[in-house]
Amino acid sequence: MPKRLKLNADSGQYRWVVSLLAVAVVLPTVCLLWFMNEAIDNERFVIRQKLVLFHTDQLEKARREADDDWARRCRRIEDDEAHPYRRLAEIVAQGGCDAVLMYDPSGRRLYPVLSTEADRTGGPSDVLADAWQLEFVDRDYAGAAERYEQHALSASGYRRRLAEWVGKAPPLDDRGLLDALIGQARCLARLDRTAEAIGVCRQVAFSPLADGADVGVLSRIANARLLLLGWTRDRRQYGELLDETFSGLLDMLYQPNPAGVALPADQNLFLARKAMDIAGQSPQLQSRRLRIGGVPLERLVEFEARSLALADRFAASSDLDAWEPDRLQPLEAADNDVYGLLHRSERSVCFALFSGQTVRAALGEFIGSFQTDAIECRITDDAGRLIVGPDEPRTEPFVAGPIGAHLPNWRIELFFREGDVLERAAGERIAIYTWTGTLVIVLILLSGAVAARAIGKQVKLNRLKNDFIATVTHELKTPLASMRVLVDTLLEGHYRDPQQVTDYLQLISKENGRLSRLIDNFLTFSRMERNKQAFRMRPTSPAVIAHNAAEAVHTKFDRPSCRFETEIPEDLPDVTADPDAMVTVLVNLLDNAYKYSRDEKHIVLRVTSENGSVRFAVSDHGVGIPRRALKRIFKRFYQADRTLSRRAEGCGLGLSIARFIIDAHGGTIRVESRPGHGSTFTVTLPAKG
Ligand code: ADP
């Protein structure tokens, strides 16, 4: 804005004002921007601190809960003197872990126990060697069946007299007797004497010895039940027996008998799988829900299979001495995604196995307390392996820490999901600051602009005033000086004849007229400047305006060197105008046409009407106006060629007055000119109604 003001030397003082104004605008703006920046940074920092504090607290809380949870899990696998199978169904039902090993305080493994460990004297009896020879070597099933039967009968006979035979061991004990009966049944079945085989096998399968404390006997009874199931499965007449035998087999799985003895784990697992197979194949058993202690048999089987796979590796609790108790650690196994947890109590040592999936599920709640739309968490184990969360986080964690005492060196990290959430969280406040700041800056700039404009206007007015005074003084002085010289000459009597006196007086009159015109123009301009030119608008005939203007210049134009033509039709539509003001406009234009024409003047005033408007055109064949000056000739005090204008008695106000008047009438004034060929000024006014 200061650029637009062409300050001359007089307005040097305004440079100061403008500079001060610029400082007054720029300085607070810069300060405000700086404060805004600081406030925004501060806001971001405060919000980050709040979020970090909140999540640190939450992490602490979640860590305590995780500790409690893992302590509960440890207690759950603790042995309570009951048979391990009683705990197993419970552990599997609660889904706390994926496999378990239990040891007594001496280090002996209580679960899973293998048949080789449970029944070290369980081999076949020598007494039955001849029958075995016949069955498996000679394949004489009939002979073998007979032999087995004899052994069984003799064993039964002996046993009846067992009480009398104190101190003398019977040739066949319970196991031998059961082996003989099973052998007999087996051979009968081979001979397709299935009914007989079933009859013999039933004696073993439902023997009251099942409630005793002998693991070997228990295994044989279970085996007999399995054989029975195989033989009776597809035979309708044995429907009841099939049911009974199947229930009997299920009753032996994953639970101890009344004497507190259970099948060894490997045998138990084998029988359980067989039971599932048979149930799957038999239409009669298919509808049975295979559950033990409310837990699906399938889950128990999977659990036991995993436990058995682990049993070889940790035969005694001493194999686990290196493990820190109650700490979840990765198990170095082929499958890396497996963890172990050792728990020691007064009565037992338990080692639980957790798959990565189980650990993730166990951590679900822990993770859930952080994971939101905006925040995601990442957990790594003590070996740095990823458990949950993104592989490669895009940002740095804003909170990180350990997970709890039971998961040593495990680590949780919290990230913002998308971009900087802090930015979003702080966004609202920042937006308020930014808008307020922007508003204040805009207000400062606006007030600066208004002030600068006012100052600019003042400077411009001042310059105008100075120009005006200079021009007025000069323009008034010229005619006054020539009049004084003429009057002095006449007064002093320096004239030749009366004709010269008349000439001088005419000259004086001409200068006087010029002076009056000048003063008229100055007064109009002055009124215009003060905006006090009040126009008296009324419907007026354009022809009257044109005739009056032609009349006004008539005397001046009435000379041989000047050809003045008018084309004024009488049927023109009226215009709403102040006739005197319009005459002034036309006289100014005609005057200029005269002034800026050379010796041979040809001036035309033409009035036409077209498309609801009336046009007054003043043409001359004068000097014309240079192209670059065309736009500026309507400005105050502008003169295209000062020397020419001076000679032509102008002061640069005529056209600006004309435009002011035409603007007030809602019309337009245009000029077309060719330097050296003449100009045409066209005034257009809207026709009335
Ligand atoms: P002035 O009193 O100097 O004539 P005007 O405002 O009437 O002031 O005109 C401004 C300038 O426009 C003149 O000084 C002159 O240079 C130019 N001008 C106006 N009318 C004509 C014309 N008919 N022919 C050539 N130049 C013109």
XYZ file of C-alpha atoms and ligand atoms in Angstrom:
716
model
C 0.000 0.000 0.000
C 2.738 2.510 0.713
C 4.002 1.650 -2.779
C 0.856 2.899 -4.366
C 1.316 6.230 -2.781
C 3.692 8.272 -4.780
C 4.926 10.307 -1.956
C 6.613 13.446 -3.042
C 9.127 15.411 -1.049
C 6.381 17.176 0.892
C 5.034 13.953 2.232
C 8.322 12.784 3.756
C 6.693 13.070 7.159
C 4.230 10.408 6.074
C 7.027 7.969 5.487
C 7.514 8.019 9.204
C 3.853 7.479 9.851
C 3.729 4.601 7.384
C 6.908 3.029 8.803
C 5.507 3.282 12.325
C 2.272 1.784 11.090
C 4.131 -1.112 9.464
C 5.989 -1.751 12.713
C 2.724 -1.513 14.653
C 1.254 -4.208 12.410
C 4.246 -6.469 11.878
C 5.566 -6.528 15.439
C 2.387 -7.740 17.192
C 1.770 -10.178 14.347
C 5.207 -11.741 14.720
C 4.867 -11.831 18.520
C 1.459 -13.401 18.257
C 2.717 -16.049 15.837
C 5.561 -16.838 18.188
C 3.231 -17.114 21.185
C 0.864 -19.298 19.196
C 3.690 -21.606 18.250
C 4.824 -21.836 21.857
C 1.269 -22.461 23.059
C 0.764 -25.229 20.499
C 4.039 -26.936 21.464
C 3.086 -26.635 25.083
C -0.317 -28.128 24.449
C 1.220 -31.097 22.642
C 3.616 -31.649 25.502
C 0.869 -31.486 28.136
C -1.341 -33.927 26.245
C 1.562 -36.347 25.721
C 2.357 -36.207 29.429
C -1.289 -36.849 30.308
C -1.507 -39.834 27.959
C 1.789 -41.277 29.148
C 0.802 -40.889 32.799
C -2.592 -42.427 32.230
C -1.192 -45.431 30.388
C 1.657 -45.911 32.837
C -0.915 -46.140 35.640
C -3.005 -48.493 33.587
C 0.011 -50.652 32.834
C 0.818 -50.887 36.531
C -2.734 -51.950 37.285
C -2.811 -54.486 34.478
C 0.548 -55.846 35.627
C -0.821 -56.487 39.115
C -3.845 -58.219 37.632
C -1.593 -60.346 35.410
C 0.461 -61.346 38.448
C -2.689 -62.430 40.267
C -3.853 -64.332 37.228
C -0.610 -66.282 36.860
C -0.496 -66.986 40.605
C -3.989 -68.467 40.267
C -2.806 -70.582 37.348
C 0.105 -71.873 39.456
C -2.227 -72.804 42.304
C -4.532 -74.581 39.895
C -1.868 -77.066 38.813
C -0.736 -77.651 42.392
C -1.301 -81.250 43.587
C -3.709 -81.654 46.475
C -2.917 -85.232 47.457
C -5.725 -86.523 45.300
C -4.874 -88.824 42.444
C -3.432 -86.780 39.520
C -6.308 -87.948 37.308
C -8.744 -86.203 39.623
C -6.870 -82.878 39.041
C -6.465 -83.447 35.321
C -10.109 -83.137 34.315
C -10.278 -79.931 36.346
C -7.121 -78.479 34.796
C -8.286 -79.358 31.292
C -11.751 -77.988 32.007
C -10.306 -74.657 33.132
C -8.072 -74.550 30.066
C -5.225 -73.120 32.100
C -2.437 -75.010 30.331
C -1.832 -77.474 27.516
C 0.050 -80.294 29.300
C 1.247 -81.027 32.793
C 3.834 -83.110 34.636
C 3.423 -83.805 38.348
C 6.070 -85.108 40.747
C 6.020 -86.071 44.418
C 8.365 -84.266 46.830
C 10.945 -87.018 46.363
C 11.076 -86.197 42.649
C 9.218 -89.279 41.377
C 6.867 -88.517 38.597
C 3.222 -88.962 39.587
C 1.785 -88.032 36.240
C 1.992 -89.192 33.538
C 3.045 -92.682 34.679
C 3.971 -95.104 31.906
C 2.942 -98.777 32.054
C 6.610 -99.780 32.202
C 6.969 -97.666 35.334
C 3.645 -98.701 36.915
C 3.882 -102.457 36.493
C 7.441 -103.665 36.480
C 6.429 -107.293 37.164
C 3.752 -107.252 34.501
C 5.242 -109.765 32.005
C 3.441 -112.961 30.977
C 3.498 -115.875 33.422
C 5.875 -118.752 32.595
C 3.143 -121.192 33.533
C 1.275 -120.198 30.367
C 4.322 -120.742 28.136
C 2.971 -123.982 26.602
C -0.350 -122.352 25.702
C 1.488 -119.340 24.202
C 3.625 -121.789 22.150
C 0.482 -123.406 20.739
C -1.233 -120.057 20.035
C 1.538 -117.902 18.609
C 4.076 -120.405 17.265
C 2.093 -123.491 16.278
C -1.062 -121.465 15.590
C -3.055 -124.370 17.024
C -5.887 -122.268 18.360
C -8.061 -125.167 19.442
C -5.198 -126.761 21.381
C -4.173 -123.416 22.804
C -7.751 -122.647 23.867
C -7.916 -125.975 25.682
C -4.575 -125.393 27.353
C -5.540 -121.918 28.492
C -8.778 -123.290 29.897
C -6.942 -126.014 31.832
C -4.606 -123.414 33.328
C -7.539 -121.266 34.274
C -9.458 -124.122 35.817
C -6.507 -125.381 37.773
C -5.770 -121.856 38.897
C -9.357 -121.494 40.058
C -9.157 -124.818 41.882
C -5.982 -123.806 43.581
C -7.358 -120.505 44.482
C -10.357 -122.092 46.130
C -7.958 -123.919 48.367
C -5.661 -120.929 48.734
C -6.547 -120.375 52.362
C -5.348 -123.887 53.297
C -2.141 -123.492 51.304
C -0.539 -120.993 53.527
C 3.035 -120.271 52.589
C 2.788 -121.820 49.185
C 2.319 -119.623 46.175
C -0.329 -120.714 43.696
C 1.052 -121.663 40.269
C -1.033 -118.888 38.733
C -1.810 -115.558 40.415
C -4.690 -113.207 39.516
C -2.835 -111.840 36.540
C -2.013 -115.348 35.276
C -5.624 -116.412 35.675
C -6.850 -113.364 33.745
C -4.169 -113.910 31.073
C -5.290 -117.560 30.713
C -8.948 -116.573 30.338
C -8.132 -113.800 27.856
C -5.903 -116.217 25.923
C -8.707 -118.785 25.822
C -11.228 -116.188 24.642
C -8.789 -114.939 22.025
C -8.250 -118.446 20.612
C -12.000 -119.169 20.598
C -12.557 -115.989 18.661
C -9.928 -117.086 16.174
C -11.856 -120.288 15.749
C -14.953 -118.198 15.073
C -16.529 -119.441 18.269
C -17.304 -115.851 19.138
C -20.205 -116.586 21.461
C -17.964 -118.782 23.588
C -15.126 -116.238 23.351
C -17.469 -113.499 24.570
C -18.644 -115.693 27.432
C -15.087 -116.345 28.617
C -13.963 -112.731 28.077
C -16.884 -111.431 30.148
C -15.505 -113.240 33.171
C -12.385 -111.065 32.920
C -14.053 -107.870 31.772
C -16.433 -107.783 34.713
C -14.199 -109.348 37.292
C -14.566 -107.922 40.795
C -10.774 -107.659 40.758
C -11.304 -104.332 38.894
C -11.686 -102.590 42.257
C -8.357 -103.916 43.574
C -5.044 -102.184 43.871
C -3.170 -104.180 41.236
C -2.322 -102.089 38.142
C -1.506 -105.258 36.139
C -4.952 -106.705 36.877
C -6.585 -103.391 35.977
C -4.772 -103.321 32.631
C -5.915 -106.866 31.814
C -9.533 -106.074 32.701
C -9.389 -102.975 30.515
C -7.899 -105.067 27.726
C -10.705 -107.640 28.091
C -13.300 -104.852 27.878
C -11.676 -103.620 24.714
C -11.745 -107.129 23.201
C -15.378 -107.505 24.174
C -16.230 -104.201 22.524
C -14.593 -105.373 19.319
C -16.501 -108.642 19.269
C -19.889 -107.318 20.275
C -19.831 -104.069 18.337
C -21.647 -105.269 15.258
C -23.778 -107.974 16.834
C -27.328 -106.978 17.629
C -27.882 -109.637 20.269
C -25.117 -108.117 22.385
C -26.544 -104.588 22.389
C -26.843 -104.458 26.142
C -23.421 -105.990 26.694
C -21.888 -103.484 24.273
C -23.357 -100.603 26.233
C -22.313 -102.042 29.540
C -18.792 -102.794 28.383
C -18.347 -99.353 26.823
C -19.500 -97.641 30.029
C -17.164 -99.932 31.950
C -14.247 -98.907 29.768
C -15.062 -95.197 30.048
C -15.271 -95.614 33.834
C -11.679 -96.800 33.884
C -10.315 -93.870 31.839
C -8.882 -90.769 33.493
C -9.997 -91.844 36.932
C -8.733 -94.078 39.717
C -10.739 -97.076 40.967
C -12.044 -97.315 44.550
C -8.625 -98.543 45.656
C -7.093 -95.344 44.250
C -5.348 -97.093 41.386
C -5.629 -95.933 37.750
C -4.381 -97.194 34.441
C -0.922 -95.998 33.401
C -1.122 -92.924 31.195
C 0.115 -94.516 27.953
C -2.363 -97.375 28.289
C -5.085 -94.969 29.313
C -4.379 -92.870 26.217
C -4.382 -95.950 23.979
C -7.716 -97.134 25.400
C -9.240 -93.670 25.223
C -8.357 -93.365 21.542
C -9.731 -96.860 20.879
C -12.921 -95.982 22.757
C -13.339 -92.898 20.560
C -12.744 -94.995 17.436
C -15.261 -97.635 18.466
C -17.816 -95.024 19.470
C -17.321 -93.355 16.104
C -17.877 -96.555 14.170
C -20.751 -98.063 16.127
C -24.217 -96.721 15.299
C -25.336 -97.736 18.783
C -22.589 -95.765 20.522
C -22.462 -92.814 18.199
C -25.010 -90.866 20.200
C -22.989 -91.253 23.419
C -21.478 -88.047 24.638
C -17.882 -88.900 25.345
C -17.226 -86.826 28.449
C -15.356 -87.575 31.606
C -15.975 -85.387 34.625
C -17.823 -83.041 32.271
C -14.759 -82.617 30.002
C -14.863 -83.879 26.408
C -12.775 -87.028 26.072
C -11.089 -85.574 23.015
C -9.585 -82.693 24.978
C -8.345 -85.049 27.685
C -6.741 -87.235 25.021
C -4.940 -84.263 23.438
C -3.827 -83.025 26.818
C -2.532 -86.455 27.844
C -0.763 -87.003 24.530
C 1.110 -83.716 25.025
C 1.905 -84.570 28.629
C 3.233 -87.987 27.614
C 5.385 -86.441 24.896
C 6.936 -84.252 27.587
C 7.330 -87.057 30.144
C 10.372 -88.598 28.451
C 12.221 -85.323 28.659
C 11.542 -84.740 32.333
C 11.540 -88.194 33.919
C 12.133 -86.858 37.439
C 11.685 -83.428 38.967
C 15.461 -83.174 39.213
C 15.434 -82.705 35.431
C 13.694 -79.421 36.127
C 16.128 -78.131 38.721
C 17.386 -75.479 36.320
C 13.942 -73.984 35.958
C 13.115 -71.002 38.051
C 9.775 -71.657 39.742
C 6.702 -69.631 38.872
C 8.310 -68.045 35.804
C 6.973 -68.617 32.321
C 9.911 -69.469 30.069
C 10.211 -70.725 26.523
C 10.758 -74.443 26.196
C 13.568 -75.242 23.873
C 11.709 -77.575 21.638
C 11.307 -78.158 17.948
C 8.185 -76.081 18.147
C 9.390 -72.758 19.391
C 6.010 -71.494 20.323
C 5.876 -73.445 23.618
C 6.409 -72.234 27.177
C 6.885 -74.008 30.504
C 6.020 -72.983 34.045
C 7.380 -74.816 37.070
C 5.505 -74.597 40.350
C 6.769 -76.115 43.588
C 4.603 -76.646 46.642
C 5.110 -78.601 49.838
C 3.337 -81.627 48.490
C 4.331 -81.615 44.855
C 6.276 -80.217 41.968
C 4.239 -79.398 38.883
C 5.412 -78.423 35.465
C 2.829 -76.980 33.122
C 3.205 -76.527 29.415
C 1.641 -73.585 27.546
C 1.372 -73.209 23.808
C 1.896 -69.750 22.370
C -1.796 -69.670 21.581
C -2.729 -70.365 25.203
C -0.312 -67.691 26.378
C -1.826 -65.215 23.945
C -5.305 -66.123 25.152
C -4.140 -65.769 28.763
C -2.750 -62.337 27.927
C -5.962 -61.398 26.131
C -7.449 -59.519 29.040
C -4.158 -57.823 29.761
C -3.886 -56.687 26.164
C -7.564 -55.760 26.061
C -7.057 -53.139 28.754
C -4.793 -51.162 26.376
C -5.841 -51.962 22.881
C -8.184 -49.314 21.512
C -8.936 -47.765 18.134
C -6.051 -45.429 18.630
C -3.568 -47.563 20.579
C -2.091 -50.941 19.805
C 0.233 -52.950 21.960
C 3.113 -55.250 21.272
C 4.365 -57.975 23.589
C 7.676 -59.778 23.296
C 8.877 -62.705 25.423
C 12.168 -62.880 27.283
C 13.900 -64.094 24.134
C 12.602 -61.064 22.255
C 10.131 -63.099 20.194
C 6.929 -61.396 19.195
C 3.866 -62.693 21.038
C 1.263 -60.108 20.107
C 1.207 -56.975 17.979
C 2.830 -55.571 14.858
C 6.080 -57.042 13.536
C 7.716 -53.756 12.859
C 6.043 -50.844 14.570
C 6.080 -47.645 12.569
C 6.655 -45.379 15.524
C 8.502 -45.429 18.806
C 6.472 -46.743 21.777
C 5.142 -43.995 23.995
C 4.969 -46.298 27.021
C 6.917 -49.537 27.587
C 7.562 -51.808 30.528
C 7.660 -55.327 31.999
C 4.556 -57.506 32.200
C 4.840 -58.975 35.648
C 6.804 -61.235 37.980
C 5.592 -64.446 36.346
C 6.739 -63.357 32.915
C 10.271 -62.172 33.605
C 11.899 -60.011 30.938
C 8.719 -60.025 28.916
C 7.927 -56.589 27.640
C 4.899 -54.641 26.587
C 5.085 -51.579 24.346
C 2.240 -49.227 23.542
C 2.026 -47.439 20.206
C -0.314 -45.038 18.548
C -2.021 -46.835 15.706
C -2.157 -44.171 13.033
C 0.212 -41.277 12.830
C 0.560 -39.093 15.836
C -2.564 -39.379 17.907
C -1.172 -36.740 20.188
C -1.527 -34.403 17.287
C -5.183 -35.345 17.030
C -5.753 -35.176 20.757
C -4.160 -31.759 20.897
C -5.826 -30.803 17.621
C -8.954 -29.319 19.128
C -7.084 -26.983 21.450
C -4.562 -26.159 18.779
C -7.388 -25.344 16.380
C -8.849 -22.887 18.928
C -5.449 -21.231 19.374
C -4.867 -21.113 15.664
C -8.259 -19.638 14.872
C -8.025 -17.054 17.633
C -4.497 -16.152 16.565
C -5.470 -15.954 12.918
C -8.451 -13.781 13.767
C -6.314 -11.385 15.790
C -3.706 -11.255 13.000
C -6.407 -10.593 10.428
C -7.831 -7.833 12.633
C -4.383 -6.295 13.063
C -3.762 -6.458 9.327
C -7.203 -5.055 8.578
C -6.838 -2.160 10.968
C -3.346 -1.602 9.551
C -4.798 -1.562 6.048
C -7.589 0.833 7.073
C -5.111 3.145 8.777
C -2.750 2.999 5.805
C -5.600 3.738 3.449
C -6.693 6.702 5.526
C -3.147 8.009 5.619
C -2.758 7.387 1.904
C -5.937 9.298 1.210
C -4.709 12.129 3.363
C -1.391 12.217 1.536
C -3.130 12.160 -1.810
C -5.480 14.965 -0.797
C -2.589 16.987 0.408
C -0.794 16.523 -2.869
C -3.941 17.443 -4.764
C -4.335 20.546 -2.683
C -0.766 21.575 -3.398
C -1.158 20.847 -7.108
C -4.417 22.712 -7.135
C -2.985 25.801 -5.516
C 0.013 25.770 -7.858
C -2.162 25.310 -10.935
C -4.741 27.864 -9.873
C -2.097 30.433 -9.104
C -0.406 29.877 -12.411
C -3.552 29.779 -14.487
C -4.956 32.910 -12.898
C -1.739 34.788 -13.163
C -1.416 34.353 -16.967
C -4.645 36.116 -18.079
C -4.310 38.673 -15.291
C -0.785 39.562 -16.389
C -1.747 39.958 -20.058
C -4.794 42.072 -19.048
C -2.612 44.324 -16.901
C -0.168 44.876 -19.768
C -3.035 45.760 -22.157
C -4.745 48.062 -19.643
C -1.405 49.756 -18.791
C -0.720 50.268 -22.512
C -4.127 51.834 -23.030
C -3.833 54.002 -19.890
C -0.464 55.264 -20.959
C -1.952 56.117 -24.337
C 0.430 53.925 -26.333
C -1.932 53.165 -29.140
C -1.964 54.209 -32.742
C -5.616 54.500 -33.566
C -9.073 53.690 -32.179
C -8.960 50.349 -33.993
C -5.999 49.315 -31.848
C -7.935 50.382 -28.744
C -10.823 48.198 -29.860
C -8.428 45.298 -30.532
C -6.856 45.673 -27.069
C -10.228 45.864 -25.426
C -11.319 42.721 -27.296
C -8.162 41.002 -26.103
C -8.900 42.100 -22.550
C -12.464 40.807 -22.908
C -11.163 37.485 -24.210
C -8.730 37.102 -21.321
C -11.548 38.078 -18.996
C -13.761 35.348 -20.493
C -10.966 32.832 -20.106
C -10.511 33.876 -16.504
C -14.228 33.442 -15.828
C -14.221 29.994 -17.420
C -11.230 29.018 -15.371
C -12.827 30.186 -12.174
C -16.073 28.398 -13.120
C -14.137 25.185 -13.620
C -12.247 25.615 -10.361
C -15.486 26.218 -8.480
C -17.140 23.170 -10.055
C -14.091 21.112 -9.229
C -13.986 22.415 -5.683
C -17.670 21.599 -5.160
C -17.089 18.247 -6.731
C -14.195 17.586 -4.349
C -16.431 18.403 -1.427
C -19.084 16.268 -3.030
C -21.531 19.076 -2.853
C -22.487 19.181 -6.488
C -26.203 18.709 -6.314
C -27.773 17.937 -9.657
C -31.330 18.869 -10.456
C -32.419 15.913 -12.509
C -35.484 16.182 -14.688
C -36.727 14.809 -18.006
C -34.867 16.750 -20.588
C -34.722 16.724 -24.348
C -31.238 15.798 -25.604
C -31.817 18.135 -28.548
C -32.266 21.092 -26.152
C -29.024 20.197 -24.354
C -27.135 19.920 -27.654
C -28.598 23.187 -29.029
C -27.736 25.082 -25.822
C -24.158 23.746 -25.904
C -23.794 24.695 -29.601
C -25.231 28.098 -28.771
C -22.681 28.575 -25.967
C -19.733 28.024 -28.273
C -21.289 29.636 -31.280
C -19.515 33.013 -30.976
C -16.171 31.351 -30.381
C -16.528 28.929 -33.303
C -17.951 31.499 -35.676
C -14.838 32.238 -37.714
C -13.637 31.248 -41.137
C -10.965 28.806 -39.926
C -13.532 26.802 -38.015
C -16.154 24.552 -39.527
C -18.734 23.595 -36.918
C -21.474 21.097 -37.823
C -24.337 19.785 -35.745
C -26.570 16.768 -36.383
C -29.395 17.021 -33.882
C -32.590 15.090 -34.786
C -35.730 16.402 -33.117
C -37.402 13.043 -32.442
C -34.944 11.917 -29.779
C -36.249 10.317 -26.554
C -35.928 12.398 -23.401
C -33.225 11.712 -20.848
C -33.290 12.276 -17.103
C -30.588 14.863 -16.582
C -29.544 18.170 -15.149
C -29.574 20.210 -18.413
C -27.093 22.840 -17.189
C -24.612 20.189 -16.070
C -24.989 18.351 -19.374
C -24.442 21.590 -21.268
C -21.243 22.076 -19.214
C -20.077 18.599 -20.273
C -20.723 19.231 -23.974
C -19.225 22.742 -23.849
C -16.081 21.282 -22.253
C -15.845 18.654 -24.998
C -16.504 21.208 -27.779
C -14.030 23.595 -26.165
C -11.372 20.842 -26.143
C -12.145 19.973 -29.769
C -11.543 23.603 -30.637
C -8.475 23.948 -28.428
C -6.749 20.836 -29.703
C -7.414 21.402 -33.410
C -4.899 23.081 -35.642
C -5.550 26.132 -37.813
C -8.197 24.482 -39.973
C -10.759 23.250 -37.497
C -13.602 20.910 -38.287
C -15.846 20.061 -35.357
C -19.024 17.971 -35.388
C -21.632 17.607 -32.642
C -23.836 14.615 -33.353
C -26.735 13.313 -31.245
C -28.212 9.864 -31.909
C -30.457 7.429 -30.120
C -30.050 3.691 -30.116
C -31.170 0.732 -27.978
C -32.750 2.802 -25.228
C -29.888 5.251 -24.891
C -28.923 8.646 -26.274
C -25.446 9.422 -27.552
C -23.734 12.792 -27.809
C -20.601 12.582 -29.938
C -18.105 15.425 -30.339
C -15.571 14.818 -33.128
C -12.652 16.863 -34.281
C -9.817 16.522 -36.757
C -7.264 17.851 -34.348
C -4.019 16.688 -32.834
C -5.479 13.518 -31.348
C -4.388 11.870 -28.111
C -1.432 9.521 -27.735
C -2.437 5.965 -26.888
C -0.686 5.864 -23.509
C -2.550 9.047 -22.429
C -6.025 7.812 -23.366
C -6.794 6.264 -19.986
C -5.463 9.135 -17.983
C -7.011 12.187 -19.596
C -10.072 11.886 -17.303
C -7.901 12.274 -14.219
C -7.724 15.608 -12.498
C -5.007 17.947 -13.672
C -3.830 15.485 -16.273
C -2.703 16.990 -19.537
C -1.415 14.862 -22.361
C 0.861 17.566 -23.692
C 1.490 20.334 -21.206
C 2.944 22.872 -23.632
C 0.067 22.409 -25.976
C -2.459 22.591 -23.161
C -0.829 25.690 -21.784
C -1.051 27.348 -25.126
C -4.611 26.122 -25.412
C -5.497 27.661 -22.067
C -6.359 24.447 -20.250
C -5.814 23.405 -16.668
C -6.550 19.665 -16.828
C -9.932 19.774 -15.101
C -12.479 19.817 -17.957
C -12.637 16.073 -18.644
C -12.583 15.054 -14.967
C -15.518 17.371 -14.357
C -17.276 15.919 -17.404
C -16.794 12.373 -16.163
C -17.966 13.283 -12.669
C -21.191 14.690 -14.115
C -21.763 11.776 -16.478
C -21.145 9.250 -13.658
C -23.756 11.067 -11.563
C -26.185 10.649 -14.475
C -25.530 6.918 -14.693
C -24.020 7.315 -18.148
C -20.631 6.681 -19.742
C -18.015 8.768 -21.471
C -15.560 7.202 -23.911
C -12.914 8.494 -26.254
C -11.548 7.231 -29.547
C -8.551 8.953 -30.982
C -5.820 8.662 -33.595
C -2.886 10.937 -32.994
C -2.634 13.450 -35.829
C -6.096 12.623 -37.150
C -8.480 13.727 -34.462
C -10.626 12.466 -31.603
C -14.208 11.576 -30.855
C -15.643 11.850 -27.351
C -18.917 9.952 -26.882
C -21.277 10.528 -23.968
C -24.033 7.934 -23.542
C -27.066 8.493 -21.277
C -29.919 6.060 -20.694
C -33.113 7.224 -22.398
C -36.016 7.917 -20.041
C -38.605 5.181 -19.418
P -7.511 20.954 -20.335
O -8.085 22.110 -19.614
O -6.059 20.841 -20.225
O -8.015 20.879 -21.698
P -9.081 18.599 -19.968
O -9.409 17.805 -18.737
O -10.249 19.195 -20.669
O -8.056 19.689 -19.533
O -8.304 17.680 -20.966
C -7.254 16.916 -20.486
C -6.239 16.658 -21.550
O -6.784 15.809 -22.559
C -5.844 17.877 -22.326
O -4.786 18.577 -21.681
C -5.425 17.324 -23.660
O -4.070 16.951 -23.619
C -6.306 16.138 -23.832
N -7.474 16.379 -24.700
C -8.740 16.634 -24.306
N -9.576 16.737 -25.362
C -8.793 16.569 -26.456
C -9.035 16.605 -27.850
N -10.254 16.818 -28.360
N -7.985 16.412 -28.685
C -6.745 16.180 -28.205
N -6.438 16.163 -26.898
C -7.458 16.340 -26.028
